Coordinates of C-alpha atoms in Angstrom, one line a residue:
X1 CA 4.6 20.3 -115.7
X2 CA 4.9 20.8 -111.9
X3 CA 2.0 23.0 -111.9
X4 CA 0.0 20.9 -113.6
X5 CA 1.1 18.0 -111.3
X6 CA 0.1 20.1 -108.0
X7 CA -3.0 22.0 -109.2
X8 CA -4.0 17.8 -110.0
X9 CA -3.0 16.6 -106.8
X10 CA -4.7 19.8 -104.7
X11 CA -8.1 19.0 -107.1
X12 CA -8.0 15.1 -106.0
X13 CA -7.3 16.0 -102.2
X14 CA -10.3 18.3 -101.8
X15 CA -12.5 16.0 -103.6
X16 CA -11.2 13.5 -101.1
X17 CA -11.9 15.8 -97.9
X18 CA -15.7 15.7 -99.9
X19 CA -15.9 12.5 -99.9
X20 CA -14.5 11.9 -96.4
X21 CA -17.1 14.3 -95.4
X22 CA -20.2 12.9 -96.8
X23 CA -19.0 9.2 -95.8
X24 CA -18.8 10.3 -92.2
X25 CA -22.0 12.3 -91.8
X26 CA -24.9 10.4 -93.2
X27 CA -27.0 11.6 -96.2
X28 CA -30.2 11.7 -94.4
X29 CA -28.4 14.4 -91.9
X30 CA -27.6 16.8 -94.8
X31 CA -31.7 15.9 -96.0
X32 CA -33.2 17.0 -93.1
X33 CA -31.8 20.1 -92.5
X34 CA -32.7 20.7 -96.0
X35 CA -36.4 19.6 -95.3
X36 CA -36.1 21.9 -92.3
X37 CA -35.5 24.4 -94.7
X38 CA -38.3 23.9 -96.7
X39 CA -41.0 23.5 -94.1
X40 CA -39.6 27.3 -92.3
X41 CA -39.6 28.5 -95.7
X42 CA -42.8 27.4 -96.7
X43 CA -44.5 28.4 -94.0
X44 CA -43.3 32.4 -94.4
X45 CA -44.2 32.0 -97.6
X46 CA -47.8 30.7 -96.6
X47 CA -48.6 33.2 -94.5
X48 CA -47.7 35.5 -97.0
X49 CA -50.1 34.5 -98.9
X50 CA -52.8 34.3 -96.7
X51 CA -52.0 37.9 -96.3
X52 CA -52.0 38.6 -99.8
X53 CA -54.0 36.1 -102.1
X54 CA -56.3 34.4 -99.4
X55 CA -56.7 31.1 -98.1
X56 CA -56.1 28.6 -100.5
X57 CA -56.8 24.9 -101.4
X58 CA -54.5 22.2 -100.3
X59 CA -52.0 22.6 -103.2
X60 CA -51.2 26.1 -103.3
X61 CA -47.5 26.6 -104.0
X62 CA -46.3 27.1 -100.4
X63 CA -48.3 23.8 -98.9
X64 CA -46.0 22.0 -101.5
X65 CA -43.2 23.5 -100.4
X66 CA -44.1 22.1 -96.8
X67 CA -45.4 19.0 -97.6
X68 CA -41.8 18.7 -99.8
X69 CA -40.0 18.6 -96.8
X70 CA -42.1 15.8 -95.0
X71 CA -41.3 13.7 -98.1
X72 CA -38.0 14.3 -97.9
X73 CA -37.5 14.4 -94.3
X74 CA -39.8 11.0 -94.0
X75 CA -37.9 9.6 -97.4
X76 CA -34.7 9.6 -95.9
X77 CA -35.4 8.9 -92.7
X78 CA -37.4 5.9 -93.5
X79 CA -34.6 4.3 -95.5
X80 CA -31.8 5.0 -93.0
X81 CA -34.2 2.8 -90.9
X82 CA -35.1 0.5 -92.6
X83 CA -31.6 -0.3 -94.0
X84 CA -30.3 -0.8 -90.2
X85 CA -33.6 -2.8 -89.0
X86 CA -33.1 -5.4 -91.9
X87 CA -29.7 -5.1 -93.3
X88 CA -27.7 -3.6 -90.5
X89 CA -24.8 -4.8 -88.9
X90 CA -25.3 -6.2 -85.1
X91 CA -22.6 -3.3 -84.3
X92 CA -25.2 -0.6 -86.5
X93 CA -28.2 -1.8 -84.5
X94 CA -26.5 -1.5 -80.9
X95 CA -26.0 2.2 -82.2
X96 CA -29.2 2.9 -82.6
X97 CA -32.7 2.7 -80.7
X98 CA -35.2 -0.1 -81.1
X99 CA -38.7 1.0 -81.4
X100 CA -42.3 -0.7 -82.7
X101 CA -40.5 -4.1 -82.0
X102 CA -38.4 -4.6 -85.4
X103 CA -36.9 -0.9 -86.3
X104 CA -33.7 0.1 -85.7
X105 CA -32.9 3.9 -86.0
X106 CA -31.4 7.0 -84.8
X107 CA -33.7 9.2 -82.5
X108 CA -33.2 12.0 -85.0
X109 CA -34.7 9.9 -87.6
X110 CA -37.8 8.5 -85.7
X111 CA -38.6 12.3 -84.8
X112 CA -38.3 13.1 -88.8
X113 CA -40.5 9.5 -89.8
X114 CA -43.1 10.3 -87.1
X115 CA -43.2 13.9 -88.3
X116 CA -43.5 13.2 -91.6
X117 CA -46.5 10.8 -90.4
X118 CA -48.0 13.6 -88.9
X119 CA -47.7 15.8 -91.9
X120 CA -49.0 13.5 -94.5
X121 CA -51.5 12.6 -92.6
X122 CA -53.3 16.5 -92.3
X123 CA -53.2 16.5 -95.7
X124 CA -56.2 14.8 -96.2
X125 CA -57.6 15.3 -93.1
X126 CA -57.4 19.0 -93.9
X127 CA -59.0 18.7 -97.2
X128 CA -61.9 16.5 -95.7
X129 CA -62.0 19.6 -92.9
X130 CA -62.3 22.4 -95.7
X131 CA -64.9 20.6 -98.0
X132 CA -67.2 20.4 -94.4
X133 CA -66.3 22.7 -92.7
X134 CA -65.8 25.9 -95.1
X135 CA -62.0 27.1 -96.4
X136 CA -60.1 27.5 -92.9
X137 CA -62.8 28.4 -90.7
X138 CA -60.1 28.3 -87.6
X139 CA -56.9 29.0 -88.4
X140 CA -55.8 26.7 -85.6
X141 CA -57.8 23.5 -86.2
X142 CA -57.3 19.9 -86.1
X143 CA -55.7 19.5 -88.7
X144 CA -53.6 22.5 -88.7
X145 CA -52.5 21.7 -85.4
X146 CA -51.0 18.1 -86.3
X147 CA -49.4 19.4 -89.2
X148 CA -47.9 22.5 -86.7
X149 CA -46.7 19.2 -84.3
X150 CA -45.6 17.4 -87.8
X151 CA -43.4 20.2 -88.6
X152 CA -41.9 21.0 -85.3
X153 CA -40.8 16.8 -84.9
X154 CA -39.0 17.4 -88.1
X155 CA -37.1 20.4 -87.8
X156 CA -36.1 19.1 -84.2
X157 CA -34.9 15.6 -85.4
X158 CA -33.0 17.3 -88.1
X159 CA -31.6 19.4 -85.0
X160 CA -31.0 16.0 -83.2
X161 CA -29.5 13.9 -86.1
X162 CA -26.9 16.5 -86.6
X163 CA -26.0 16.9 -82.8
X164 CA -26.1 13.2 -82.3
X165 CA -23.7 12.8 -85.4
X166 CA -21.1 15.6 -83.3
X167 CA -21.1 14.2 -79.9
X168 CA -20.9 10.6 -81.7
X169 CA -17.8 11.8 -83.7
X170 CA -16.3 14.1 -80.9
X171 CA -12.4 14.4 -81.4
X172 CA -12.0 12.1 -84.2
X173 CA -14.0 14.9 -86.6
X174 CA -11.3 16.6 -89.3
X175 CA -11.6 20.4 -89.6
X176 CA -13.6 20.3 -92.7
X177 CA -16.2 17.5 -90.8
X178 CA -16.9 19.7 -88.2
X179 CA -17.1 23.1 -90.0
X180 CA -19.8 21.1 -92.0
X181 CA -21.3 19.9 -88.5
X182 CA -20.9 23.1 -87.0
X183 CA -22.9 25.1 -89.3
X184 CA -25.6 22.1 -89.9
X185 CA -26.4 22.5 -86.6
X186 CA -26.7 26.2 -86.3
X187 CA -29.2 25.9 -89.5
X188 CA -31.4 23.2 -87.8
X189 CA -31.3 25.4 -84.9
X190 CA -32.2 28.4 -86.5
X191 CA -34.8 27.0 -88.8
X192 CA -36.5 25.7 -85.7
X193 CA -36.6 29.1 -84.1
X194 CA -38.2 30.4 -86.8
X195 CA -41.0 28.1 -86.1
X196 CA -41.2 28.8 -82.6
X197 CA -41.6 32.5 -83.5
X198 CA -44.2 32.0 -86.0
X199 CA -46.2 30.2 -83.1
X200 CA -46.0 33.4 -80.8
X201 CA -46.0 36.0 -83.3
X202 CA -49.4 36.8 -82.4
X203 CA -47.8 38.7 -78.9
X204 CA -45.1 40.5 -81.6
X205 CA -47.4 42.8 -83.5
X206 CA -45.7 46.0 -83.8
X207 CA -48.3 47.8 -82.0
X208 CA -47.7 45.6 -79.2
X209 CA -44.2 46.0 -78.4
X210 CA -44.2 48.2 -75.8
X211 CA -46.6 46.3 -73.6
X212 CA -45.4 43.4 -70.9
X213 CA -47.2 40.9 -72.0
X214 CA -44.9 40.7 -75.2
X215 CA -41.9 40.1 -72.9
X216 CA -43.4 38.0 -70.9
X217 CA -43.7 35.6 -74.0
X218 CA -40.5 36.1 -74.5
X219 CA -39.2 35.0 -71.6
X220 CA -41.7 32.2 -71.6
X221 CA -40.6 30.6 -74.9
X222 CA -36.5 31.6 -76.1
X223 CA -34.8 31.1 -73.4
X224 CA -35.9 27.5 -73.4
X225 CA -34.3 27.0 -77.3
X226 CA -31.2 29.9 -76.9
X227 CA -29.9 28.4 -73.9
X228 CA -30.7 24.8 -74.7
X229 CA -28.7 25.7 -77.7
X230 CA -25.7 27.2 -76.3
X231 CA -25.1 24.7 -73.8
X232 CA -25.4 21.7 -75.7
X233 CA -23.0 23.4 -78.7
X234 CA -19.6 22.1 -78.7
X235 CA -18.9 25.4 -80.4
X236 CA -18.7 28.4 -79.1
X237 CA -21.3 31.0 -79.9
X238 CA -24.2 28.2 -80.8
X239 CA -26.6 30.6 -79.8
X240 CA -25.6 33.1 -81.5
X241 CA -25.5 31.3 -84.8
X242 CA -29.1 30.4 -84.2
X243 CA -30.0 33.8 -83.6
X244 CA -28.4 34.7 -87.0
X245 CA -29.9 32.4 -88.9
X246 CA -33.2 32.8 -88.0
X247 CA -32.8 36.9 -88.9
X248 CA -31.4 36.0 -92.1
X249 CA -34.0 33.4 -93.2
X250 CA -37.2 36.0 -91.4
X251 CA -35.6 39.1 -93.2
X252 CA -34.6 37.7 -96.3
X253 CA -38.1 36.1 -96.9
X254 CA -39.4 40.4 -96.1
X255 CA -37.1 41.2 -99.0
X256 CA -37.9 38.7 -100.7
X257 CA -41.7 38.4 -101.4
X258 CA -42.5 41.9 -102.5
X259 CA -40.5 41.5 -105.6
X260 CA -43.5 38.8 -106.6
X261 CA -46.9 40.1 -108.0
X262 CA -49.8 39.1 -105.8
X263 CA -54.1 40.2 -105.4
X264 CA -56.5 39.0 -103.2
X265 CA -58.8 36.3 -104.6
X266 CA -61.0 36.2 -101.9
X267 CA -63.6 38.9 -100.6
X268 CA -63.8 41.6 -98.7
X269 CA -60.9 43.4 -99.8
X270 CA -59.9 46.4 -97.5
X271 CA -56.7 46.8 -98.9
X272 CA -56.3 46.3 -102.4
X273 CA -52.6 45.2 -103.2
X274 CA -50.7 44.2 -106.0
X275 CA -47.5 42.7 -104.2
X276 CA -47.1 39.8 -101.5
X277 CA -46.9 41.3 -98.5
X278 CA -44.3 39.9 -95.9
X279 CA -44.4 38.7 -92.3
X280 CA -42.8 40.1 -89.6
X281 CA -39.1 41.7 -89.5
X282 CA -37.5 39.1 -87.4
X283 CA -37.1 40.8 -83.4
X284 CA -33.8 41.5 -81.9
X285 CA -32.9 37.9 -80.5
X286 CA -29.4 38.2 -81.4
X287 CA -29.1 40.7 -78.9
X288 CA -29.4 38.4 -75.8
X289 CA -28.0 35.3 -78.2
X290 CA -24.4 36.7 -77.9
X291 CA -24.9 37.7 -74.1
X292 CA -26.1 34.4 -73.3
X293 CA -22.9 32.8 -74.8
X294 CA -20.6 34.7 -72.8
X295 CA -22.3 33.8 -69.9
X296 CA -22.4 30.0 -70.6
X297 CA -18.9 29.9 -71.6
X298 CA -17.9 31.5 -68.3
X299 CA -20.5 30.3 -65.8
X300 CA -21.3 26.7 -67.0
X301 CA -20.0 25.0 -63.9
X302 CA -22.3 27.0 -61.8
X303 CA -24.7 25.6 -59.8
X304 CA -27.9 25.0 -62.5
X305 CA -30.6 26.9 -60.7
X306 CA -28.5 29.8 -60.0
X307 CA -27.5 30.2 -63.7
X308 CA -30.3 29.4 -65.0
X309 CA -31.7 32.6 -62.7
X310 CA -28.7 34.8 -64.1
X311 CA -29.4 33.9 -67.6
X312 CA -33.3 34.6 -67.0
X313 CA -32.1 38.4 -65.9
X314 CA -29.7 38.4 -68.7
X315 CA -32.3 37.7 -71.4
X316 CA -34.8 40.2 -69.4
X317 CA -32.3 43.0 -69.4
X318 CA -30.5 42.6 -72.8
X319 CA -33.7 41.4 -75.0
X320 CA -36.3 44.5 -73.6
X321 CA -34.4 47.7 -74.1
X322 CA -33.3 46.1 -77.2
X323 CA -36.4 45.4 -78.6
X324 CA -38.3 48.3 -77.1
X325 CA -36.2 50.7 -78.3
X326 CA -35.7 48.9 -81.8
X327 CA -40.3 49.5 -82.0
X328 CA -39.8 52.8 -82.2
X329 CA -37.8 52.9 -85.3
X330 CA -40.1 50.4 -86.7
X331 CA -43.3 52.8 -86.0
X332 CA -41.9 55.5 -86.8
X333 CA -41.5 57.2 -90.6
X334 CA -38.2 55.2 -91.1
X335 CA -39.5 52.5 -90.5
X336 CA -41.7 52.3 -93.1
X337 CA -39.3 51.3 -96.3
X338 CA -38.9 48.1 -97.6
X339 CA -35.7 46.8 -95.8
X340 CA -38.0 46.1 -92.5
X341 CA -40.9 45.6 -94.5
X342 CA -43.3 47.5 -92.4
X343 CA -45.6 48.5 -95.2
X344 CA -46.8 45.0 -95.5
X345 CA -50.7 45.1 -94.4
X346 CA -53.2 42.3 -95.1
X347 CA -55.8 42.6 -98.2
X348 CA -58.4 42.0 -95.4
X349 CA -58.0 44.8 -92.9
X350 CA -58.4 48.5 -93.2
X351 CA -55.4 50.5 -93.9
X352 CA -56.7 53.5 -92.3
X353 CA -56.7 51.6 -88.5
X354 CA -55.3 54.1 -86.3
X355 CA -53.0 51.9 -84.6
X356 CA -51.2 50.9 -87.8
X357 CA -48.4 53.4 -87.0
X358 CA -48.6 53.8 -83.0
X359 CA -48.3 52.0 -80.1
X360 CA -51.9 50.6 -78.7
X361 CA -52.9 52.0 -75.6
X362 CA -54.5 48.7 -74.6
X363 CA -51.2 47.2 -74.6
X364 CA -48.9 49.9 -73.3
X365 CA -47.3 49.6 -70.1
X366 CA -45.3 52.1 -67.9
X367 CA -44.0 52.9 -64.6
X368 CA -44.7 50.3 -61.6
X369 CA -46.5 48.0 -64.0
X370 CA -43.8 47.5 -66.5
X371 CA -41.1 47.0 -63.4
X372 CA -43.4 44.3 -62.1
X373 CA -44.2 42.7 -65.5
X374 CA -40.4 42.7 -66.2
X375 CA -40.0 41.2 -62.7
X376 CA -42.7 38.3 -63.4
X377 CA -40.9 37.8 -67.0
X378 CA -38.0 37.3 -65.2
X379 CA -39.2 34.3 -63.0
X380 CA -40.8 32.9 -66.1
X381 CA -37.3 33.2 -67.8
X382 CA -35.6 31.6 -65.1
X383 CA -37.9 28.7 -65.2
X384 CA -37.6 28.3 -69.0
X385 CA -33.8 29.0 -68.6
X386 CA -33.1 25.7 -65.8
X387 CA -35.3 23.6 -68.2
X388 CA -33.4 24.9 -71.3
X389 CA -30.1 23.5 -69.3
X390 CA -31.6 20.3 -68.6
X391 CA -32.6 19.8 -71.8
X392 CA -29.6 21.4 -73.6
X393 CA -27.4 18.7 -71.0
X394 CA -29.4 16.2 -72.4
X395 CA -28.6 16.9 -76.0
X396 CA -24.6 16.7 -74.9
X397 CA -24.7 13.1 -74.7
X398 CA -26.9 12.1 -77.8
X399 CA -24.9 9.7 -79.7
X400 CA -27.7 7.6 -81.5

């Protein structure tokens, strides 16, 4: 009988901790992080299957997948506003940021209803493009690039609406809020650097990673989004938790995919295939992630521009060797199996090119030119690392 009566009783208080939970962060937080999911996933999963089927009409599987989370994102979004412009509370609407005259909304969710503008919108624009212009002539045209934007104002309003939802709620959170919050954010995060990658991966061929110009990317573009990260994280280790995200969503997607049967359906065919054939193993960003969160926790009172030069040198010294050294395995024999996925070649290009399995020479750098290119990457990075605190500062105080 007492049993009973307790195992009752703990049932009814952790359906009541739910509750609590989704009462005090808003549904359209939890359903942009998930349409943040979706559009990173999708968009592996497209390039996959350029790489293996071809380029496709407007409703392949992995478009929907995309445009799913603009519906979703935009859905949600769109009713949250709409329910505070017209039916809101004067208390709701002084919480919130006026816009277009009449709209009342979070900033999160105006970045996710814009987005999802923007995304909608290529859809036919990129279907009028194909019919006159050929089946993707340029990868990057005008329509591909305002879906690219589309995307990117999605996943960073989901990023928003779930740090805008912590610093709101602050001290009053209960444990089981803010684990929720904690890790929300870390996915929105993570997602979003998986986009950011995908935009650059053009400098991360494996061939290319032992040339300066690779780093120099680096050092251009994730600092910006580790340290913005980590600073405006009321948890510790925010970067960190980005960084693992994004592995696990870039590797699991490389495990993933070959299990699927895939040909080409569009000529010529170089490399006849039978498989999808994954992107890129994710690179070692977790590596400088962690160091960059020891820093931050210890040195975030320092005087901006001199932390944001340490953190540049940080990145610089902990990312390179990392990654330089992590190449080799990945050219090499071992690195050939399916965990890092380094079989995967396109049906489109020759599998006998002599730099499928070696460094190219082109974009190899030793000696004085590496030290300088390191030294340039570092000024980049430290650039890239002040804006990352100002921006990351900026994101501490978001509250609507």
């Amino acid at each position: 009988m007492n049993q009973n009566f307790t195992s009752t009783t703990l049932t009814d208080s952790r359906q009541a901790e739910a509750t609590t939970v989704s009462r005090v962060i808003p549904t359209y937080v939890y359903a942009t992080v998930f349409a943040s999911l979706c559009i990173a996933v999708g968009l592996q999963w497209d390039i996959s299957w350029h790489m293996s089927v071809g380029r496709d009409g407007l409703f392949s599987p992995p478009h929907i997948l995309i445009y799913l989370g603009a519906v979703i994102a935009g859905l949600f979004s769109g009713i949250k506003v709409l329910r505070t412009s017209f039916w809101g509370s004067k208390e709701e609407k002084s919480q919130s940021i006026k816009f277009w005259g009449i709209f009342h909304g979070s900033l999160g969710a105006m970045f996710c209803v814009w987005g999802a503008f923007a995304m909608l919108t290529s859809a036919p624009f990129d279907d009028w493009w194909h019919n006159t212009y050929g089946l993707d002539v340029k990868i990057l045209s005008p329509p591909h690039a305002l879906l690219g934007l589309g995307m990117m104002m999605i996943q960073f309003g989901a990023m928003i609406s779930v740090i805008a939802a912590q610093n709101k709620l602050g001290e009053k959170m209960d444990a089981r809020t803010k684990s929720h919050l904690q890790w929300m954010y870390a996915l929105s995060a993570g997602f979003l650097l998986v986009m950011v990658y995908t935009l650059v991966s053009e400098y991360f061929f494996l061939n290319m990673l032992h040339g300066v110009l690779t780093y120099q990317v680096a050092a251009l573009m994730f600092p910006l989004f580790l340290i913005s990260i980590s600073f405006a994280s009321p948890y510790k280790f925010g970067a960190t938790k980005m960084a693992l995200i994004y592995t696990f969503a870039m590797a699991a997607m490389v495990w993933i995919m070959p299990l699927f049967p895939a040909e080409p359906k569009l000529s010529p065919v170089f490399n006849y295939i039978t498989r999808f054939q994954p992107f890129h193993f994710p690179i070692l960003l977790i590596v400088p992630a962690v160091a960059i969160d020891y820093a931050i926790e210890r040195w975030r009172h320092t005087n901006k521009w001199l932390l944001a030069g340490m953190l540049s040198l940080i990145f610089v010294i902990f990312f390179t060797p990392a990654q330089w050294y992590f190449s080799e395995i990945l050219i090499s024999e071992a690195g050939r199996g399916w965990f890092f996925g380094r079989f995967s070649w396109p049906y489109f290009a020759n599998p006998d090119y002599e730099f499928r399995f070696q460094f190219h020479p082109d974009t190899t750098s030793h000696g004085w030119d590496l030290i300088k290119g390191l030294l340039i990457a570092v000024g980049i990075g430290a650039l890239t690392s002040r804006v990352g605190l100002s921006w990351g500062n900026w994101m501490k105080q978001v509250k609507r």
